[in-house]
Amino acid sequence: MTHRYFKQELFLGRAGQNKLENNHAIIFGAGALGSSIAEMLVRAGIGAITIVDRDYVESSNLHRQLLYTEEDAKLKLPKAIAAENRLKKINSSITIKGIMADISFQNIEMMLDNISIIMDATDNFETRLVINDAAIKYDIPFIFGACVSSYGLTYPVISNQTPCLHCLIDHIPMNNITCDTTGIISPIVQWTAAMQVSQAMQIMTGQSVKPVLRSFDIWKMEHAEIDVLKLKNKQCPTCGEKAEFPYLSMERQTKADILCGRDAVHIRPPAPKALDLKYLSNQWKNLVSEMMANPYLLSFQYEEYRVILFKDGRAIIHGTAESSSAKKIYNRLLG
């Protein structure tokens, strides 16, 4: 009888498969890219995988975020937890951990213990630069990926070998176009994730990867490659001769991120709070309506706003795209 990874071993060799099984990947983001990356790595037999995401499953995710079900959306399960549950059913022989958290300079370094590769599946460049700084500081390969509409980008960041994302900051598109404003089709997600996972498997099995920024449009069937080695900046504050890792030492402050296309604002407190959700649900029962709770979050209607409150003190305020209004609502509830 052939074993689980027999056909993959015909390509990688037994030694390659053994190397893959001795790696631990962390995926930052469990949306479209993250869920696809996670499933590919889990099916390939990577030794361990950690998935970090701040959001919960909504029905509008289901056309492109392939790990999740209508039941996950109905229960408003955190994506990291829903992903962990599903992935354990796909491959029970490996270590899988989902973490519901907002990735920031405050917590990223403690997440990287025993991690051998970092997979980017985030949705904003600020977070990617935090990840980039941490990857360079701890000498961990980092596979950047992004997609929107029918267009995707990938790039491998290898400490001491390739330019980092900070070096390329003027060469990678960073406008405000997102899948919430221009849409996205599932095939570009799969293509981008496949490119990232392919490069990750090469690195984990001891192969070298080229410092090439790849872009592709799956609808127009166009692609381009840029060798960016010449763009490495010796004065880069992240990977240069006097590295300071600026995105790991930003000022602590409450932040409000507008979630494009969702008429919602994500609130992040200066430091994580350990909220007692059961206590709050009892305290607010006469203040709010349509309350729903699970072990990870509270969902309720407050005045004309739909509020999702997480255990770590974060909140998503639906019904406004103004950060000042969202902060006022947040402070009224938790101030």
mmCIF file of C-alpha atoms in Angstrom:
data_model
loop_
_atom_site.group_PDB
_atom_site.id
_atom_site.type_symbol
_atom_site.label_atom_id
_atom_site.label_comp_id
_atom_site.label_asym_id
_atom_site.label_seq_id
_atom_site.Cartn_x
_atom_site.Cartn_y
_atom_site.Cartn_z
ATOM 1 C CA MET A 1 0.000 0.000 0.000
ATOM 2 C CA THR A 2 1.330 3.443 -0.886
ATOM 3 C CA HIS A 3 1.590 5.873 2.024
ATOM 4 C CA ARG A 4 0.093 9.343 2.271
ATOM 5 C CA TYR A 5 2.937 11.342 0.703
ATOM 6 C CA PHE A 6 4.111 8.733 -1.821
ATOM 7 C CA LYS A 7 3.484 10.822 -4.960
ATOM 8 C CA GLN A 8 4.917 13.960 -3.387
ATOM 9 C CA GLU A 9 8.033 11.989 -2.432
ATOM 10 C CA LEU A 10 8.466 10.924 -6.044
ATOM 11 C CA PHE A 11 9.139 14.617 -6.710
ATOM 12 C CA LEU A 12 10.788 15.774 -3.456
ATOM 13 C CA GLY A 13 12.557 12.543 -2.558
ATOM 14 C CA ARG A 14 12.320 10.966 0.882
ATOM 15 C CA ALA A 15 14.989 13.299 2.217
ATOM 16 C CA GLY A 16 13.009 16.299 0.991
ATOM 17 C CA GLN A 17 9.828 15.040 2.638
ATOM 18 C CA ASN A 18 11.706 14.482 5.899
ATOM 19 C CA LYS A 19 12.953 18.060 5.816
ATOM 20 C CA LEU A 20 9.424 19.338 5.208
ATOM 21 C CA GLU A 21 8.170 17.357 8.201
ATOM 22 C CA ASN A 22 10.788 19.040 10.425
ATOM 23 C CA ASN A 23 9.603 22.585 9.673
ATOM 24 C CA HIS A 24 7.210 24.874 11.540
ATOM 25 C CA ALA A 25 5.483 27.572 9.488
ATOM 26 C CA ILE A 26 3.542 30.516 10.827
ATOM 27 C CA ILE A 27 0.861 32.087 8.634
ATOM 28 C CA PHE A 28 -0.082 35.669 9.396
ATOM 29 C CA GLY A 29 -3.648 36.118 8.182
ATOM 30 C CA ALA A 30 -6.301 33.428 7.705
ATOM 31 C CA GLY A 31 -8.432 34.985 5.009
ATOM 32 C CA ALA A 32 -8.331 34.040 1.345
ATOM 33 C CA LEU A 33 -4.562 33.628 0.974
ATOM 34 C CA GLY A 34 -3.997 32.335 4.488
ATOM 35 C CA SER A 35 -6.621 29.614 4.365
ATOM 36 C CA SER A 36 -5.348 28.410 0.972
ATOM 37 C CA ILE A 37 -1.705 28.458 2.084
ATOM 38 C CA ALA A 38 -2.588 26.605 5.274
ATOM 39 C CA GLU A 39 -4.477 23.848 3.481
ATOM 40 C CA MET A 40 -1.662 23.286 0.960
ATOM 41 C CA LEU A 41 1.008 23.076 3.677
ATOM 42 C CA VAL A 42 -1.091 20.799 5.873
ATOM 43 C CA ARG A 43 -1.851 18.439 2.993
ATOM 44 C CA ALA A 44 1.862 18.462 2.085
ATOM 45 C CA GLY A 45 2.754 17.208 5.569
ATOM 46 C CA ILE A 46 4.652 20.125 7.096
ATOM 47 C CA GLY A 47 5.545 19.264 10.690
ATOM 48 C CA ALA A 48 3.746 22.114 12.431
ATOM 49 C CA ILE A 49 1.716 25.159 11.492
ATOM 50 C CA THR A 50 0.532 28.197 13.440
ATOM 51 C CA ILE A 51 -2.200 30.463 12.056
ATOM 52 C CA VAL A 52 -2.708 33.991 13.393
ATOM 53 C CA ASP A 53 -5.713 36.142 12.483
ATOM 54 C CA ARG A 54 -7.782 38.883 14.131
ATOM 55 C CA ASP A 55 -11.074 38.509 12.235
ATOM 56 C CA TYR A 56 -14.114 36.237 12.234
ATOM 57 C CA VAL A 57 -15.853 34.350 9.432
ATOM 58 C CA GLU A 58 -18.604 36.150 7.481
ATOM 59 C CA SER A 59 -20.763 34.818 4.669
ATOM 60 C CA SER A 60 -19.131 37.265 2.235
ATOM 61 C CA ASN A 61 -15.840 35.400 2.768
ATOM 62 C CA LEU A 62 -17.050 32.045 1.522
ATOM 63 C CA HIS A 63 -16.553 32.485 -2.233
ATOM 64 C CA ARG A 64 -12.773 32.723 -1.848
ATOM 65 C CA GLN A 65 -11.810 31.564 1.665
ATOM 66 C CA LEU A 66 -12.002 27.866 1.006
ATOM 67 C CA LEU A 67 -11.521 26.415 4.493
ATOM 68 C CA TYR A 68 -14.712 27.881 5.903
ATOM 69 C CA THR A 69 -18.356 26.842 5.885
ATOM 70 C CA GLU A 70 -21.742 28.493 6.282
ATOM 71 C CA GLU A 71 -21.847 27.121 9.834
ATOM 72 C CA ASP A 72 -18.581 28.934 10.671
ATOM 73 C CA ALA A 73 -20.127 32.183 9.414
ATOM 74 C CA LYS A 74 -23.369 31.588 11.310
ATOM 75 C CA LEU A 75 -21.438 31.061 14.553
ATOM 76 C CA LYS A 76 -19.094 33.995 13.819
ATOM 77 C CA LEU A 77 -16.105 31.795 14.609
ATOM 78 C CA PRO A 78 -12.698 33.464 14.585
ATOM 79 C CA LYS A 79 -10.944 32.515 11.371
ATOM 80 C CA ALA A 80 -7.892 31.160 13.175
ATOM 81 C CA ILE A 81 -10.073 28.822 15.250
ATOM 82 C CA ALA A 82 -12.257 27.734 12.328
ATOM 83 C CA ALA A 83 -9.111 27.082 10.293
ATOM 84 C CA GLU A 84 -7.571 25.000 13.069
ATOM 85 C CA ASN A 85 -10.753 22.934 13.411
ATOM 86 C CA ARG A 86 -10.926 22.205 9.685
ATOM 87 C CA LEU A 87 -7.227 21.540 9.184
ATOM 88 C CA LYS A 88 -7.107 18.974 11.990
ATOM 89 C CA LYS A 89 -9.733 17.009 10.071
ATOM 90 C CA ILE A 90 -7.568 17.156 6.954
ATOM 91 C CA ASN A 91 -4.338 15.981 8.608
ATOM 92 C CA SER A 92 -4.420 14.806 12.210
ATOM 93 C CA SER A 93 -0.760 13.747 12.226
ATOM 94 C CA ILE A 94 0.740 17.246 12.415
ATOM 95 C CA THR A 95 0.680 20.039 14.998
ATOM 96 C CA ILE A 96 -1.830 22.782 14.170
ATOM 97 C CA LYS A 97 -2.529 25.860 16.304
ATOM 98 C CA GLY A 98 -4.852 28.782 15.631
ATOM 99 C CA ILE A 99 -4.319 32.071 17.466
ATOM 100 C CA MET A 100 -6.926 34.824 17.466
ATOM 101 C CA ALA A 101 -4.816 37.980 17.707
ATOM 102 C CA ASP A 102 -4.080 41.247 15.975
ATOM 103 C CA ILE A 103 -0.527 41.134 14.625
ATOM 104 C CA SER A 104 1.514 44.105 15.838
ATOM 105 C CA PHE A 105 4.954 45.148 17.017
ATOM 106 C CA GLN A 106 3.743 44.382 20.534
ATOM 107 C CA ASN A 107 3.281 40.662 20.078
ATOM 108 C CA ILE A 108 4.970 39.438 16.916
ATOM 109 C CA GLU A 109 8.359 38.617 18.411
ATOM 110 C CA MET A 110 6.902 36.260 21.020
ATOM 111 C CA MET A 111 5.127 34.335 18.235
ATOM 112 C CA LEU A 112 8.317 33.433 16.379
ATOM 113 C CA ASP A 113 9.886 30.937 18.780
ATOM 114 C CA ASN A 114 10.870 27.761 16.856
ATOM 115 C CA ILE A 115 9.383 29.113 13.610
ATOM 116 C CA SER A 116 11.323 28.169 10.470
ATOM 117 C CA ILE A 117 9.347 30.097 7.822
ATOM 118 C CA ILE A 118 6.851 32.983 7.764
ATOM 119 C CA MET A 119 3.971 33.113 5.281
ATOM 120 C CA ASP A 120 2.363 36.487 4.615
ATOM 121 C CA ALA A 121 -1.398 36.482 4.090
ATOM 122 C CA THR A 122 -2.208 39.860 5.604
ATOM 123 C CA ASP A 123 -4.242 42.631 3.994
ATOM 124 C CA ASN A 124 -2.294 45.822 4.727
ATOM 125 C CA PHE A 125 1.249 46.991 4.175
ATOM 126 C CA GLU A 126 1.794 48.371 7.683
ATOM 127 C CA THR A 127 1.432 44.884 9.151
ATOM 128 C CA ARG A 128 3.656 43.424 6.437
ATOM 129 C CA LEU A 129 6.446 45.835 7.397
ATOM 130 C CA VAL A 130 6.141 44.747 11.038
ATOM 131 C CA ILE A 131 6.453 41.119 9.884
ATOM 132 C CA ASN A 132 9.336 42.055 7.588
ATOM 133 C CA ASP A 133 11.287 43.646 10.455
ATOM 134 C CA ALA A 134 10.733 40.610 12.687
ATOM 135 C CA ALA A 135 11.729 38.193 9.922
ATOM 136 C CA ILE A 136 15.007 40.023 9.304
ATOM 137 C CA LYS A 137 15.749 40.433 13.022
ATOM 138 C CA TYR A 138 15.321 36.703 13.700
ATOM 139 C CA ASP A 139 16.724 35.493 10.365
ATOM 140 C CA ILE A 140 13.549 33.672 9.303
ATOM 141 C CA PRO A 141 12.598 33.356 5.605
ATOM 142 C CA PHE A 142 9.475 35.392 4.810
ATOM 143 C CA ILE A 143 7.275 34.801 1.757
ATOM 144 C CA PHE A 144 5.344 37.953 0.832
ATOM 145 C CA GLY A 145 2.093 37.621 -1.093
ATOM 146 C CA ALA A 146 -0.805 39.862 -2.050
ATOM 147 C CA CYS A 147 -3.740 39.705 -4.425
ATOM 148 C CA VAL A 148 -6.737 41.783 -5.444
ATOM 149 C CA SER A 149 -9.175 41.668 -8.344
ATOM 150 C CA SER A 150 -7.379 39.290 -10.764
ATOM 151 C CA TYR A 151 -3.855 40.504 -9.897
ATOM 152 C CA GLY A 152 -1.272 38.945 -7.579
ATOM 153 C CA LEU A 153 2.258 39.556 -6.265
ATOM 154 C CA THR A 154 4.806 37.294 -4.561
ATOM 155 C CA TYR A 155 8.340 37.823 -3.282
ATOM 156 C CA PRO A 156 10.695 35.829 -1.006
ATOM 157 C CA VAL A 157 12.549 37.803 1.675
ATOM 158 C CA ILE A 158 15.686 35.962 2.800
ATOM 159 C CA SER A 159 17.789 37.659 5.469
ATOM 160 C CA ASN A 160 21.329 38.580 4.365
ATOM 161 C CA GLN A 161 20.548 37.506 0.791
ATOM 162 C CA THR A 162 17.697 39.513 -0.710
ATOM 163 C CA PRO A 163 16.412 43.071 -0.373
ATOM 164 C CA CYS A 164 13.714 43.237 2.289
ATOM 165 C CA LEU A 165 10.275 44.767 1.795
ATOM 166 C CA HIS A 166 11.520 48.019 3.295
ATOM 167 C CA CYS A 167 14.127 48.231 0.504
ATOM 168 C CA LEU A 168 11.367 47.734 -2.060
ATOM 169 C CA ILE A 169 8.857 50.109 -0.494
ATOM 170 C CA ASP A 170 8.948 52.424 -3.533
ATOM 171 C CA HIS A 171 8.671 49.576 -6.027
ATOM 172 C CA ILE A 172 5.676 47.583 -4.740
ATOM 173 C CA PRO A 173 2.130 48.931 -5.330
ATOM 174 C CA MET A 174 0.732 50.138 -1.992
ATOM 175 C CA ASN A 175 -2.367 52.069 -2.987
ATOM 176 C CA ASN A 176 -5.760 51.754 -1.334
ATOM 177 C CA ILE A 177 -7.177 49.254 -3.820
ATOM 178 C CA THR A 178 -8.439 46.253 -1.861
ATOM 179 C CA CYS A 179 -10.716 43.302 -2.508
ATOM 180 C CA ASP A 180 -13.383 45.200 -0.548
ATOM 181 C CA THR A 181 -13.355 48.054 -3.058
ATOM 182 C CA THR A 182 -12.554 46.375 -6.384
ATOM 183 C CA GLY A 183 -13.468 42.762 -5.672
ATOM 184 C CA ILE A 184 -11.513 39.573 -6.186
ATOM 185 C CA ILE A 185 -11.903 36.237 -7.923
ATOM 186 C CA SER A 186 -10.939 32.955 -6.307
ATOM 187 C CA PRO A 187 -8.503 31.770 -9.025
ATOM 188 C CA ILE A 188 -6.030 34.580 -8.319
ATOM 189 C CA VAL A 189 -6.069 33.618 -4.641
ATOM 190 C CA GLN A 190 -5.177 30.028 -5.496
ATOM 191 C CA TRP A 191 -2.483 31.098 -7.950
ATOM 192 C CA THR A 192 -0.834 33.501 -5.483
ATOM 193 C CA ALA A 193 -1.023 30.978 -2.639
ATOM 194 C CA ALA A 194 0.426 28.263 -4.892
ATOM 195 C CA MET A 195 3.371 30.491 -5.795
ATOM 196 C CA GLN A 196 4.017 31.265 -2.113
ATOM 197 C CA VAL A 197 3.753 27.636 -1.027
ATOM 198 C CA SER A 198 5.983 26.463 -3.870
ATOM 199 C CA GLN A 199 8.718 28.867 -2.791
ATOM 200 C CA ALA A 200 8.238 27.920 0.850
ATOM 201 C CA MET A 201 8.621 24.220 0.038
ATOM 202 C CA GLN A 202 11.806 24.949 -1.896
ATOM 203 C CA ILE A 203 13.271 26.805 1.079
ATOM 204 C CA MET A 204 12.167 24.179 3.612
ATOM 205 C CA THR A 205 13.697 21.362 1.558
ATOM 206 C CA GLY A 206 17.014 23.145 1.205
ATOM 207 C CA GLN A 207 16.639 24.646 -2.266
ATOM 208 C CA SER A 208 17.574 28.218 -3.133
ATOM 209 C CA VAL A 209 15.099 30.798 -4.428
ATOM 210 C CA LYS A 210 15.808 33.788 -6.610
ATOM 211 C CA PRO A 211 15.259 37.396 -5.394
ATOM 212 C CA VAL A 212 12.507 37.966 -7.944
ATOM 213 C CA LEU A 213 9.342 40.034 -7.488
ATOM 214 C CA ARG A 214 6.652 38.271 -9.500
ATOM 215 C CA SER A 215 3.360 39.785 -10.609
ATOM 216 C CA PHE A 216 0.583 38.149 -12.573
ATOM 217 C CA ASP A 217 -2.916 38.837 -13.809
ATOM 218 C CA ILE A 218 -4.859 35.603 -14.158
ATOM 219 C CA TRP A 219 -7.721 37.236 -16.080
ATOM 220 C CA LYS A 220 -5.517 38.857 -18.700
ATOM 221 C CA MET A 221 -3.029 35.968 -18.623
ATOM 222 C CA GLU A 222 -0.140 38.387 -18.095
ATOM 223 C CA HIS A 223 2.892 38.039 -15.859
ATOM 224 C CA ALA A 224 6.121 39.877 -15.135
ATOM 225 C CA GLU A 225 9.296 39.224 -13.156
ATOM 226 C CA ILE A 226 11.706 41.776 -11.715
ATOM 227 C CA ASP A 227 15.138 40.790 -10.387
ATOM 228 C CA VAL A 228 15.365 43.165 -7.433
ATOM 229 C CA LEU A 229 18.807 42.239 -6.092
ATOM 230 C CA LYS A 230 20.212 45.580 -7.264
ATOM 231 C CA LEU A 231 17.613 47.372 -5.129
ATOM 232 C CA LYS A 232 19.108 46.189 -1.833
ATOM 233 C CA ASN A 233 19.771 49.313 0.212
ATOM 234 C CA LYS A 234 22.843 49.321 2.463
ATOM 235 C CA GLN A 235 21.250 52.159 4.427
ATOM 236 C CA CYS A 236 17.927 50.330 4.888
ATOM 237 C CA PRO A 237 16.809 50.754 8.522
ATOM 238 C CA THR A 238 15.626 47.133 8.527
ATOM 239 C CA CYS A 239 18.271 45.110 6.675
ATOM 240 C CA GLY A 240 21.077 47.643 6.196
ATOM 241 C CA GLU A 241 24.405 47.937 7.974
ATOM 242 C CA LYS A 242 22.846 49.879 10.863
ATOM 243 C CA ALA A 243 19.538 48.067 11.193
ATOM 244 C CA GLU A 244 17.158 49.584 13.744
ATOM 245 C CA PHE A 245 13.971 47.605 12.917
ATOM 246 C CA PRO A 246 11.751 50.704 13.065
ATOM 247 C CA TYR A 247 8.461 48.815 12.699
ATOM 248 C CA LEU A 248 9.159 46.848 15.890
ATOM 249 C CA SER A 249 9.420 49.970 18.055
ATOM 250 C CA MET A 250 6.486 52.156 17.054
ATOM 251 C CA GLU A 251 4.737 54.367 19.600
ATOM 252 C CA ARG A 252 2.033 52.580 21.595
ATOM 253 C CA GLN A 253 -1.330 54.124 20.813
ATOM 254 C CA THR A 254 -4.947 53.242 20.249
ATOM 255 C CA LYS A 255 -5.478 52.683 16.544
ATOM 256 C CA ALA A 256 -8.552 52.670 14.388
ATOM 257 C CA ASP A 257 -8.368 51.002 10.995
ATOM 258 C CA ILE A 258 -11.159 51.618 8.488
ATOM 259 C CA LEU A 259 -12.198 48.314 6.910
ATOM 260 C CA CYS A 260 -12.717 49.309 3.302
ATOM 261 C CA GLY A 261 -16.005 48.332 1.751
ATOM 262 C CA ARG A 262 -17.463 46.976 5.004
ATOM 263 C CA ASP A 263 -18.724 50.245 6.537
ATOM 264 C CA ALA A 264 -16.801 49.266 9.644
ATOM 265 C CA VAL A 265 -13.838 50.309 11.764
ATOM 266 C CA HIS A 266 -11.406 48.029 13.599
ATOM 267 C CA ILE A 267 -10.386 49.379 17.014
ATOM 268 C CA ARG A 268 -7.140 48.227 18.633
ATOM 269 C CA PRO A 269 -6.369 49.370 22.216
ATOM 270 C CA PRO A 270 -2.848 50.479 23.233
ATOM 271 C CA ALA A 271 -2.264 47.072 24.826
ATOM 272 C CA PRO A 272 -4.302 43.851 24.821
ATOM 273 C CA LYS A 273 -6.988 43.592 27.498
ATOM 274 C CA ALA A 274 -8.191 40.336 29.021
ATOM 275 C CA LEU A 275 -11.958 40.918 28.881
ATOM 276 C CA ASP A 276 -14.453 38.767 30.738
ATOM 277 C CA LEU A 277 -17.018 38.367 27.987
ATOM 278 C CA LYS A 278 -19.536 36.558 30.168
ATOM 279 C CA TYR A 279 -19.439 39.359 32.737
ATOM 280 C CA LEU A 280 -19.847 42.029 30.078
ATOM 281 C CA SER A 281 -22.759 40.221 28.434
ATOM 282 C CA ASN A 282 -24.576 40.257 31.786
ATOM 283 C CA GLN A 283 -23.701 43.895 32.446
ATOM 284 C CA TRP A 284 -24.910 45.048 29.044
ATOM 285 C CA LYS A 285 -28.055 42.953 28.677
ATOM 286 C CA ASN A 286 -30.309 46.002 29.151
ATOM 287 C CA LEU A 287 -28.041 48.283 27.109
ATOM 288 C CA VAL A 288 -27.690 46.257 23.900
ATOM 289 C CA SER A 289 -29.795 43.890 21.800
ATOM 290 C CA GLU A 290 -29.391 40.850 19.547
ATOM 291 C CA MET A 291 -26.484 39.616 21.625
ATOM 292 C CA MET A 292 -24.654 36.514 20.476
ATOM 293 C CA ALA A 293 -21.657 35.023 22.262
ATOM 294 C CA ASN A 294 -19.099 32.319 21.680
ATOM 295 C CA PRO A 295 -15.882 31.634 23.624
ATOM 296 C CA TYR A 296 -13.966 34.167 21.532
ATOM 297 C CA LEU A 297 -16.205 37.207 20.992
ATOM 298 C CA LEU A 298 -19.452 39.034 21.685
ATOM 299 C CA SER A 299 -21.669 40.281 18.868
ATOM 300 C CA PHE A 300 -24.463 42.740 19.634
ATOM 301 C CA GLN A 301 -26.445 45.736 18.441
ATOM 302 C CA TYR A 302 -25.680 49.026 20.222
ATOM 303 C CA GLU A 303 -27.885 51.900 19.066
ATOM 304 C CA GLU A 304 -27.531 51.843 15.258
ATOM 305 C CA TYR A 305 -24.190 50.018 15.336
ATOM 306 C CA ARG A 306 -23.300 46.351 15.166
ATOM 307 C CA VAL A 307 -20.376 45.662 17.495
ATOM 308 C CA ILE A 308 -18.035 42.674 17.526
ATOM 309 C CA LEU A 309 -15.975 42.654 20.739
ATOM 310 C CA PHE A 310 -13.007 40.292 21.104
ATOM 311 C CA LYS A 311 -11.487 38.865 24.299
ATOM 312 C CA ASP A 312 -8.274 40.854 23.818
ATOM 313 C CA GLY A 313 -10.094 44.194 23.859
ATOM 314 C CA ARG A 314 -10.303 44.749 20.113
ATOM 315 C CA ALA A 315 -13.584 45.618 18.474
ATOM 316 C CA ILE A 316 -15.082 45.951 15.024
ATOM 317 C CA ILE A 317 -17.748 48.656 14.862
ATOM 318 C CA HIS A 318 -20.129 48.140 11.926
ATOM 319 C CA GLY A 319 -22.268 51.040 10.709
ATOM 320 C CA THR A 320 -19.623 53.747 10.441
ATOM 321 C CA ALA A 321 -16.534 54.416 8.350
ATOM 322 C CA GLU A 322 -15.335 57.235 10.629
ATOM 323 C CA SER A 323 -12.625 56.297 13.103
ATOM 324 C CA SER A 324 -13.571 59.135 15.493
ATOM 325 C CA SER A 325 -17.171 57.887 15.752
ATOM 326 C CA ALA A 326 -16.009 54.311 16.271
ATOM 327 C CA LYS A 327 -13.632 55.361 19.046
ATOM 328 C CA LYS A 328 -16.445 57.212 20.832
ATOM 329 C CA ILE A 329 -18.637 54.104 20.734
ATOM 330 C CA TYR A 330 -15.764 51.948 21.960
ATOM 331 C CA ASN A 331 -14.997 54.337 24.829
ATOM 332 C CA ARG A 332 -18.674 54.496 25.824
ATOM 333 C CA LEU A 333 -18.751 50.741 26.171
ATOM 334 C CA LEU A 334 -15.327 50.119 27.685
ATOM 335 C CA GLY A 335 -14.099 53.515 28.823
#
